[in-house]
């Protein structure tokens, strides 16, 4: 089975803090993703990466950055957290960018910014 | 642009009765369609997908979905609902050559009651 692991399930951070969300996958997948989930809005793509050190902006990249130094690890960074970034963050991966390939999700990270 | 609509925020059904969760889509080109389920405080789990071929797709936990090209729909169905099926269900769409552009619906909360 594909395993996508998000190391932090629940975080509470203060406004202005720098926040790191870490994600690791164990299936040698090329593609990794960060989504944000909010009630009534579904899932929105923040960033994705198709290779080590390669990244592309998704639909809502403002206020976020990412890092992919190793193939199995994809980090989401909030440079200066704000209360409107309180949300559920989901990491995902899939083998290649072929449209029919399934995307597999981690368990999610609940971030509260106070 | 591609889009997905899940017209019902919530669906209620009695245990043992058939269930349907609706999804309609809009894409340019041939669609690839996915259903995911999310249990409380968990990530998304893959249920099934339509890529090509038979319009009736069978997936995990007894779920199936029917692709209808003329109605641009991909409704999720199960012949006999269980209380444990109660969860949030997401439909997603991409298209041939769509790469990493997977668009999710806003989700439908399914509640199965005794």
PDB file of C-alpha atoms in Angstrom:
ATOM      1  CA  UNK A   1       0.000   0.000   0.000  1.00  0.00           C
ATOM      2  CA  UNK A   2       1.040   3.553  -0.672  1.00  0.00           C
ATOM      3  CA  UNK A   3       1.917   5.408   2.486  1.00  0.00           C
ATOM      4  CA  UNK A   4       1.935   9.194   2.653  1.00  0.00           C
ATOM      5  CA  UNK A   5       2.925  10.377   6.100  1.00  0.00           C
ATOM      6  CA  UNK A   6       2.327  13.830   7.505  1.00  0.00           C
ATOM      7  CA  UNK A   7       4.377  14.079  10.666  1.00  0.00           C
ATOM      8  CA  UNK A   8       2.292  16.754  12.409  1.00  0.00           C
ATOM      9  CA  UNK A   9      -1.422  16.070  12.763  1.00  0.00           C
ATOM     10  CA  UNK A  10      -2.387  19.039  14.941  1.00  0.00           C
ATOM     11  CA  UNK A  11      -0.522  22.320  15.283  1.00  0.00           C
ATOM     12  CA  UNK A  12      -1.295  25.616  16.963  1.00  0.00           C
ATOM     13  CA  UNK A  13       0.891  28.538  15.891  1.00  0.00           C
ATOM     14  CA  UNK A  14       0.932  32.256  16.534  1.00  0.00           C
ATOM     15  CA  UNK A  15       0.418  34.920  13.899  1.00  0.00           C
ATOM     16  CA  UNK A  16       3.714  35.770  12.238  1.00  0.00           C
ATOM     17  CA  UNK A  17       5.420  32.486  13.068  1.00  0.00           C
ATOM     18  CA  UNK A  18       7.186  30.452  10.390  1.00  0.00           C
ATOM     19  CA  UNK A  19       5.497  27.080  10.002  1.00  0.00           C
ATOM     20  CA  UNK A  20       6.823  23.905   8.404  1.00  0.00           C
ATOM     21  CA  UNK A  21       4.554  21.044   7.399  1.00  0.00           C
ATOM     22  CA  UNK A  22       6.417  17.886   6.465  1.00  0.00           C
ATOM     23  CA  UNK A  23       5.320  15.050   4.207  1.00  0.00           C
ATOM     24  CA  UNK A  24       7.030  11.789   3.288  1.00  0.00           C
ATOM     25  CA  UNK A  25       5.948   9.121   0.798  1.00  0.00           C
ATOM     26  CA  UNK A  26       7.377   5.643   0.545  1.00  0.00           C
ATOM     27  CA  UNK A  27       6.492   4.633  -3.011  1.00  0.00           C
ATOM     28  CA  UNK A  28       9.160   6.449  -5.021  1.00  0.00           C
ATOM     29  CA  UNK A  29       6.500   8.685  -6.552  1.00  0.00           C
ATOM     30  CA  UNK A  30       7.605  11.501  -8.821  1.00  0.00           C
ATOM     31  CA  UNK A  31       4.714  13.836  -8.122  1.00  0.00           C
ATOM     32  CA  UNK A  32       3.820  15.337  -4.757  1.00  0.00           C
ATOM     33  CA  UNK A  33       1.143  17.847  -3.845  1.00  0.00           C
ATOM     34  CA  UNK A  34      -0.051  20.138  -1.092  1.00  0.00           C
ATOM     35  CA  UNK A  35      -3.758  20.877  -0.858  1.00  0.00           C
ATOM     36  CA  UNK A  36      -5.764  22.974   1.519  1.00  0.00           C
ATOM     37  CA  UNK A  37      -9.249  21.843   2.597  1.00  0.00           C
ATOM     38  CA  UNK A  38     -11.882  24.263   3.865  1.00  0.00           C
ATOM     39  CA  UNK A  39     -15.587  23.612   4.476  1.00  0.00           C
ATOM     40  CA  UNK A  40     -17.697  24.426   1.439  1.00  0.00           C
ATOM     41  CA  UNK A  41     -14.640  24.983  -0.746  1.00  0.00           C
ATOM     42  CA  UNK A  42     -13.446  21.429  -1.224  1.00  0.00           C
ATOM     43  CA  UNK A  43      -9.748  20.888  -1.888  1.00  0.00           C
ATOM     44  CA  UNK A  44      -7.613  23.600  -3.419  1.00  0.00           C
ATOM     45  CA  UNK A  45      -4.134  22.985  -4.793  1.00  0.00           C
ATOM     46  CA  UNK A  46      -1.400  25.120  -3.236  1.00  0.00           C
ATOM     47  CA  UNK A  47       1.748  23.755  -4.896  1.00  0.00           C
ATOM     48  CA  UNK A  48       2.939  20.603  -6.556  1.00  0.00           C
ATOM     49  CA  UNK A  49       6.290  19.117  -7.426  1.00  0.00           C
ATOM     50  CA  UNK A  50       7.080  16.824 -10.327  1.00  0.00           C
ATOM     51  CA  UNK A  51      10.705  16.126  -9.429  1.00  0.00           C
ATOM     52  CA  UNK A  52      13.361  16.929  -6.866  1.00  0.00           C
ATOM     53  CA  UNK A  53      13.873  20.687  -6.625  1.00  0.00           C
ATOM     54  CA  UNK A  54      11.086  21.240  -9.180  1.00  0.00           C
ATOM     55  CA  UNK A  55       7.833  22.911  -8.217  1.00  0.00           C
ATOM     56  CA  UNK A  56       4.859  24.641  -9.734  1.00  0.00           C
ATOM     57  CA  UNK A  57       2.232  26.905  -8.289  1.00  0.00           C
ATOM     58  CA  UNK A  58      -1.260  25.624  -7.900  1.00  0.00           C
ATOM     59  CA  UNK A  59      -4.441  27.627  -7.550  1.00  0.00           C
ATOM     60  CA  UNK A  60      -3.701  29.361  -4.223  1.00  0.00           C
ATOM     61  CA  UNK A  61       0.083  29.702  -3.731  1.00  0.00           C
ATOM     62  CA  UNK A  62       0.042  33.123  -2.068  1.00  0.00           C
ATOM     63  CA  UNK A  63       1.529  33.054   1.419  1.00  0.00           C
ATOM     64  CA  UNK A  64       3.098  29.624   0.931  1.00  0.00           C
ATOM     65  CA  UNK A  65       6.338  28.146  -0.345  1.00  0.00           C
ATOM     66  CA  UNK A  66       7.544  24.571  -0.750  1.00  0.00           C
ATOM     67  CA  UNK A  67      10.741  22.590  -0.695  1.00  0.00           C
ATOM     68  CA  UNK A  68      11.608  19.253  -2.253  1.00  0.00           C
ATOM     69  CA  UNK A  69      15.238  18.373  -1.593  1.00  0.00           C
ATOM     70  CA  UNK A  70      14.682  14.614  -1.699  1.00  0.00           C
ATOM     71  CA  UNK A  71      12.284  12.612  -3.817  1.00  0.00           C
ATOM     72  CA  UNK A  72      10.369  11.198  -0.881  1.00  0.00           C
ATOM     73  CA  UNK A  73       9.934  14.444   1.046  1.00  0.00           C
ATOM     74  CA  UNK A  74       7.858  17.530   0.271  1.00  0.00           C
ATOM     75  CA  UNK A  75       7.572  20.390   2.734  1.00  0.00           C
ATOM     76  CA  UNK A  76       5.059  23.209   2.885  1.00  0.00           C
ATOM     77  CA  UNK A  77       6.271  26.450   4.439  1.00  0.00           C
ATOM     78  CA  UNK A  78       4.208  29.314   5.766  1.00  0.00           C
ATOM     79  CA  UNK A  79       6.732  32.148   5.966  1.00  0.00           C
ATOM     80  CA  UNK A  80       4.581  34.272   8.265  1.00  0.00           C
ATOM     81  CA  UNK A  81       1.444  32.521   9.417  1.00  0.00           C
ATOM     82  CA  UNK A  82      -1.819  34.417   9.411  1.00  0.00           C
ATOM     83  CA  UNK A  83      -5.211  33.560  10.873  1.00  0.00           C
ATOM     84  CA  UNK A  84      -6.696  33.042   7.391  1.00  0.00           C
ATOM     85  CA  UNK A  85      -4.300  30.128   6.958  1.00  0.00           C
ATOM     86  CA  UNK A  86      -6.076  28.183   9.675  1.00  0.00           C
ATOM     87  CA  UNK A  87      -7.113  25.084   7.782  1.00  0.00           C
ATOM     88  CA  UNK A  88      -6.629  21.377   7.114  1.00  0.00           C
ATOM     89  CA  UNK A  89      -3.588  20.726   4.924  1.00  0.00           C
ATOM     90  CA  UNK A  90      -3.356  17.551   2.890  1.00  0.00           C
ATOM     91  CA  UNK A  91      -0.237  16.142   1.286  1.00  0.00           C
ATOM     92  CA  UNK A  92      -0.569  13.729  -1.625  1.00  0.00           C
ATOM     93  CA  UNK A  93       1.552  11.847  -4.109  1.00  0.00           C
ATOM     94  CA  UNK A  94       1.271   9.864  -7.321  1.00  0.00           C
ATOM     95  CA  UNK A  95       3.676   7.985  -9.501  1.00  0.00           C
ATOM     96  CA  UNK A  96       3.757  10.206 -12.615  1.00  0.00           C
ATOM     97  CA  UNK A  97       1.778  13.013 -14.155  1.00  0.00           C
ATOM     98  CA  UNK A  98      -0.269  10.712 -16.359  1.00  0.00           C
ATOM     99  CA  UNK A  99      -3.840  11.907 -15.911  1.00  0.00           C
ATOM    100  CA  UNK A 100      -5.235   8.496 -15.052  1.00  0.00           C
ATOM    101  CA  UNK A 101      -2.859   7.809 -12.198  1.00  0.00           C
ATOM    102  CA  UNK A 102      -4.381   7.813  -8.750  1.00  0.00           C
ATOM    103  CA  UNK A 103      -3.392  10.454  -6.219  1.00  0.00           C
ATOM    104  CA  UNK A 104      -2.865   9.118  -2.676  1.00  0.00           C
ATOM    105  CA  UNK A 105      -3.360  11.312   0.366  1.00  0.00           C
ATOM    106  CA  UNK A 106      -1.852  11.568   3.802  1.00  0.00           C
ATOM    107  CA  UNK A 107      -3.907  11.828   6.983  1.00  0.00           C
ATOM    108  CA  UNK A 108      -3.883  15.619   7.027  1.00  0.00           C
ATOM    109  CA  UNK A 109      -2.462  18.316   9.257  1.00  0.00           C
ATOM    110  CA  UNK A 110      -4.830  20.576  11.168  1.00  0.00           C
ATOM    111  CA  UNK A 111      -3.250  24.004  11.558  1.00  0.00           C
ATOM    112  CA  UNK A 112      -4.712  26.660  13.821  1.00  0.00           C
ATOM    113  CA  UNK A 113      -3.153  30.129  13.706  1.00  0.00           C
ATOM    114  CA  UNK A 114      -4.018  32.311  16.686  1.00  0.00           C
TER     115      UNK A 114
ATOM    116  CA  UNK B   1     -11.444  25.197 -17.678  1.00  0.00           C
ATOM    117  CA  UNK B   2     -12.576  22.083 -15.867  1.00  0.00           C
ATOM    118  CA  UNK B   3     -15.097  21.924 -13.074  1.00  0.00           C
ATOM    119  CA  UNK B   4     -16.962  19.502 -10.853  1.00  0.00           C
ATOM    120  CA  UNK B   5     -20.336  19.963  -9.197  1.00  0.00           C
ATOM    121  CA  UNK B   6     -21.675  17.979  -6.280  1.00  0.00           C
ATOM    122  CA  UNK B   7     -25.171  19.431  -6.046  1.00  0.00           C
ATOM    123  CA  UNK B   8     -26.045  18.014  -2.631  1.00  0.00           C
ATOM    124  CA  UNK B   9     -24.228  19.129   0.494  1.00  0.00           C
ATOM    125  CA  UNK B  10     -25.759  16.254   2.440  1.00  0.00           C
ATOM    126  CA  UNK B  11     -27.472  12.992   1.621  1.00  0.00           C
ATOM    127  CA  UNK B  12     -29.414  11.025   4.207  1.00  0.00           C
ATOM    128  CA  UNK B  13     -30.296   7.372   3.711  1.00  0.00           C
ATOM    129  CA  UNK B  14     -31.515   4.525   5.895  1.00  0.00           C
ATOM    130  CA  UNK B  15     -29.242   1.554   6.449  1.00  0.00           C
ATOM    131  CA  UNK B  16     -29.960  -1.194   3.946  1.00  0.00           C
ATOM    132  CA  UNK B  17     -31.346   1.197   1.349  1.00  0.00           C
ATOM    133  CA  UNK B  18     -29.497   2.037  -1.870  1.00  0.00           C
ATOM    134  CA  UNK B  19     -27.512   5.255  -1.900  1.00  0.00           C
ATOM    135  CA  UNK B  20     -26.519   7.684  -4.637  1.00  0.00           C
ATOM    136  CA  UNK B  21     -24.115  10.596  -4.364  1.00  0.00           C
ATOM    137  CA  UNK B  22     -24.270  12.836  -7.413  1.00  0.00           C
ATOM    138  CA  UNK B  23     -21.433  14.345  -9.438  1.00  0.00           C
ATOM    139  CA  UNK B  24     -21.450  16.246 -12.705  1.00  0.00           C
ATOM    140  CA  UNK B  25     -18.400  17.553 -14.503  1.00  0.00           C
ATOM    141  CA  UNK B  26     -17.183  19.802 -17.276  1.00  0.00           C
ATOM    142  CA  UNK B  27     -13.876  19.300 -19.125  1.00  0.00           C
ATOM    143  CA  UNK B  28     -12.372  19.827 -22.521  1.00  0.00           C
ATOM    144  CA  UNK B  29     -11.474  16.453 -23.921  1.00  0.00           C
ATOM    145  CA  UNK B  30     -11.838  12.971 -22.459  1.00  0.00           C
ATOM    146  CA  UNK B  31     -12.505  13.014 -18.708  1.00  0.00           C
ATOM    147  CA  UNK B  32     -10.797  11.001 -16.017  1.00  0.00           C
ATOM    148  CA  UNK B  33     -13.041  10.825 -12.952  1.00  0.00           C
ATOM    149  CA  UNK B  34     -12.330   9.862  -9.364  1.00  0.00           C
ATOM    150  CA  UNK B  35     -14.220   9.320  -6.123  1.00  0.00           C
ATOM    151  CA  UNK B  36     -12.628   9.700  -2.706  1.00  0.00           C
ATOM    152  CA  UNK B  37     -14.019   9.234   0.813  1.00  0.00           C
ATOM    153  CA  UNK B  38     -12.977  11.105   3.936  1.00  0.00           C
ATOM    154  CA  UNK B  39     -13.777   9.907   7.449  1.00  0.00           C
ATOM    155  CA  UNK B  40     -13.706  12.444  10.315  1.00  0.00           C
ATOM    156  CA  UNK B  41     -10.257  13.873  10.992  1.00  0.00           C
ATOM    157  CA  UNK B  42      -8.677  11.675   8.339  1.00  0.00           C
ATOM    158  CA  UNK B  43      -7.209  12.146   4.876  1.00  0.00           C
ATOM    159  CA  UNK B  44      -8.907  11.207   1.622  1.00  0.00           C
ATOM    160  CA  UNK B  45      -9.089   7.557   0.655  1.00  0.00           C
ATOM    161  CA  UNK B  46      -9.346   6.509  -2.974  1.00  0.00           C
ATOM    162  CA  UNK B  47     -12.562   4.621  -3.833  1.00  0.00           C
ATOM    163  CA  UNK B  48     -12.624   4.223  -7.610  1.00  0.00           C
ATOM    164  CA  UNK B  49     -11.878   5.875 -10.918  1.00  0.00           C
ATOM    165  CA  UNK B  50     -13.060   5.953 -14.507  1.00  0.00           C
ATOM    166  CA  UNK B  51     -10.383   6.164 -17.193  1.00  0.00           C
ATOM    167  CA  UNK B  52     -11.860   4.418 -20.184  1.00  0.00           C
ATOM    168  CA  UNK B  53     -13.851   1.319 -21.069  1.00  0.00           C
ATOM    169  CA  UNK B  54     -16.879   0.007 -19.203  1.00  0.00           C
ATOM    170  CA  UNK B  55     -19.134   2.814 -17.991  1.00  0.00           C
ATOM    171  CA  UNK B  56     -19.820   1.003 -14.711  1.00  0.00           C
ATOM    172  CA  UNK B  57     -16.810   1.091 -12.446  1.00  0.00           C
ATOM    173  CA  UNK B  58     -16.546  -0.987  -9.286  1.00  0.00           C
ATOM    174  CA  UNK B  59     -14.456   0.120  -6.357  1.00  0.00           C
ATOM    175  CA  UNK B  60     -13.697  -0.414  -2.695  1.00  0.00           C
ATOM    176  CA  UNK B  61     -16.219  -1.228   0.059  1.00  0.00           C
ATOM    177  CA  UNK B  62     -18.951  -2.244  -2.416  1.00  0.00           C
ATOM    178  CA  UNK B  63     -19.180   1.147  -4.093  1.00  0.00           C
ATOM    179  CA  UNK B  64     -19.630   1.619  -7.808  1.00  0.00           C
ATOM    180  CA  UNK B  65     -20.046   4.565 -10.136  1.00  0.00           C
ATOM    181  CA  UNK B  66     -21.595   5.008 -13.523  1.00  0.00           C
ATOM    182  CA  UNK B  67     -20.011   7.206 -16.148  1.00  0.00           C
ATOM    183  CA  UNK B  68     -22.606   8.898 -18.355  1.00  0.00           C
ATOM    184  CA  UNK B  69     -21.005  10.905 -21.128  1.00  0.00           C
ATOM    185  CA  UNK B  70     -24.214  12.431 -22.494  1.00  0.00           C
ATOM    186  CA  UNK B  71     -25.235  13.714 -19.069  1.00  0.00           C
ATOM    187  CA  UNK B  72     -21.622  14.481 -18.041  1.00  0.00           C
ATOM    188  CA  UNK B  73     -22.220  12.667 -14.776  1.00  0.00           C
ATOM    189  CA  UNK B  74     -20.362  10.204 -12.590  1.00  0.00           C
ATOM    190  CA  UNK B  75     -22.701   9.302  -9.742  1.00  0.00           C
ATOM    191  CA  UNK B  76     -21.490   7.138  -6.874  1.00  0.00           C
ATOM    192  CA  UNK B  77     -23.772   4.288  -5.849  1.00  0.00           C
ATOM    193  CA  UNK B  78     -24.062   1.438  -3.402  1.00  0.00           C
ATOM    194  CA  UNK B  79     -26.886  -1.119  -3.389  1.00  0.00           C
ATOM    195  CA  UNK B  80     -27.186  -1.353   0.390  1.00  0.00           C
ATOM    196  CA  UNK B  81     -25.899   1.395   2.661  1.00  0.00           C
ATOM    197  CA  UNK B  82     -24.161   0.768   5.988  1.00  0.00           C
ATOM    198  CA  UNK B  83     -23.924   3.117   8.966  1.00  0.00           C
ATOM    199  CA  UNK B  84     -20.148   2.876   8.566  1.00  0.00           C
ATOM    200  CA  UNK B  85     -20.469   4.461   5.102  1.00  0.00           C
ATOM    201  CA  UNK B  86     -21.269   7.775   6.786  1.00  0.00           C
ATOM    202  CA  UNK B  87     -18.490  10.111   5.646  1.00  0.00           C
ATOM    203  CA  UNK B  88     -17.628  12.990   3.320  1.00  0.00           C
ATOM    204  CA  UNK B  89     -17.385  12.045  -0.343  1.00  0.00           C
ATOM    205  CA  UNK B  90     -15.447  13.945  -2.996  1.00  0.00           C
ATOM    206  CA  UNK B  91     -15.667  13.691  -6.764  1.00  0.00           C
ATOM    207  CA  UNK B  92     -12.681  14.847  -8.844  1.00  0.00           C
ATOM    208  CA  UNK B  93     -11.978  15.297 -12.532  1.00  0.00           C
ATOM    209  CA  UNK B  94      -9.085  15.739 -14.882  1.00  0.00           C
ATOM    210  CA  UNK B  95      -8.692  15.079 -18.593  1.00  0.00           C
ATOM    211  CA  UNK B  96      -6.345  13.516 -21.107  1.00  0.00           C
ATOM    212  CA  UNK B  97      -3.176  15.556 -20.998  1.00  0.00           C
ATOM    213  CA  UNK B  98      -4.383  17.373 -17.901  1.00  0.00           C
ATOM    214  CA  UNK B  99      -1.274  16.345 -16.005  1.00  0.00           C
ATOM    215  CA  UNK B 100      -1.522  17.464 -12.404  1.00  0.00           C
ATOM    216  CA  UNK B 101      -4.671  19.548 -12.783  1.00  0.00           C
ATOM    217  CA  UNK B 102      -7.126  17.502 -10.739  1.00  0.00           C
ATOM    218  CA  UNK B 103     -10.191  19.519  -9.752  1.00  0.00           C
ATOM    219  CA  UNK B 104     -12.260  18.476  -6.721  1.00  0.00           C
ATOM    220  CA  UNK B 105     -15.886  19.071  -5.933  1.00  0.00           C
ATOM    221  CA  UNK B 106     -16.947  20.652  -2.660  1.00  0.00           C
ATOM    222  CA  UNK B 107     -17.931  17.334  -1.133  1.00  0.00           C
ATOM    223  CA  UNK B 108     -21.155  15.598  -0.099  1.00  0.00           C
ATOM    224  CA  UNK B 109     -21.762  14.509   3.479  1.00  0.00           C
ATOM    225  CA  UNK B 110     -23.405  11.099   3.547  1.00  0.00           C
ATOM    226  CA  UNK B 111     -25.327  10.155   6.655  1.00  0.00           C
ATOM    227  CA  UNK B 112     -26.608   6.603   6.988  1.00  0.00           C
ATOM    228  CA  UNK B 113     -29.065   6.076   9.820  1.00  0.00           C
ATOM    229  CA  UNK B 114     -30.418   2.951  11.462  1.00  0.00           C
TER     230      UNK B 114
END
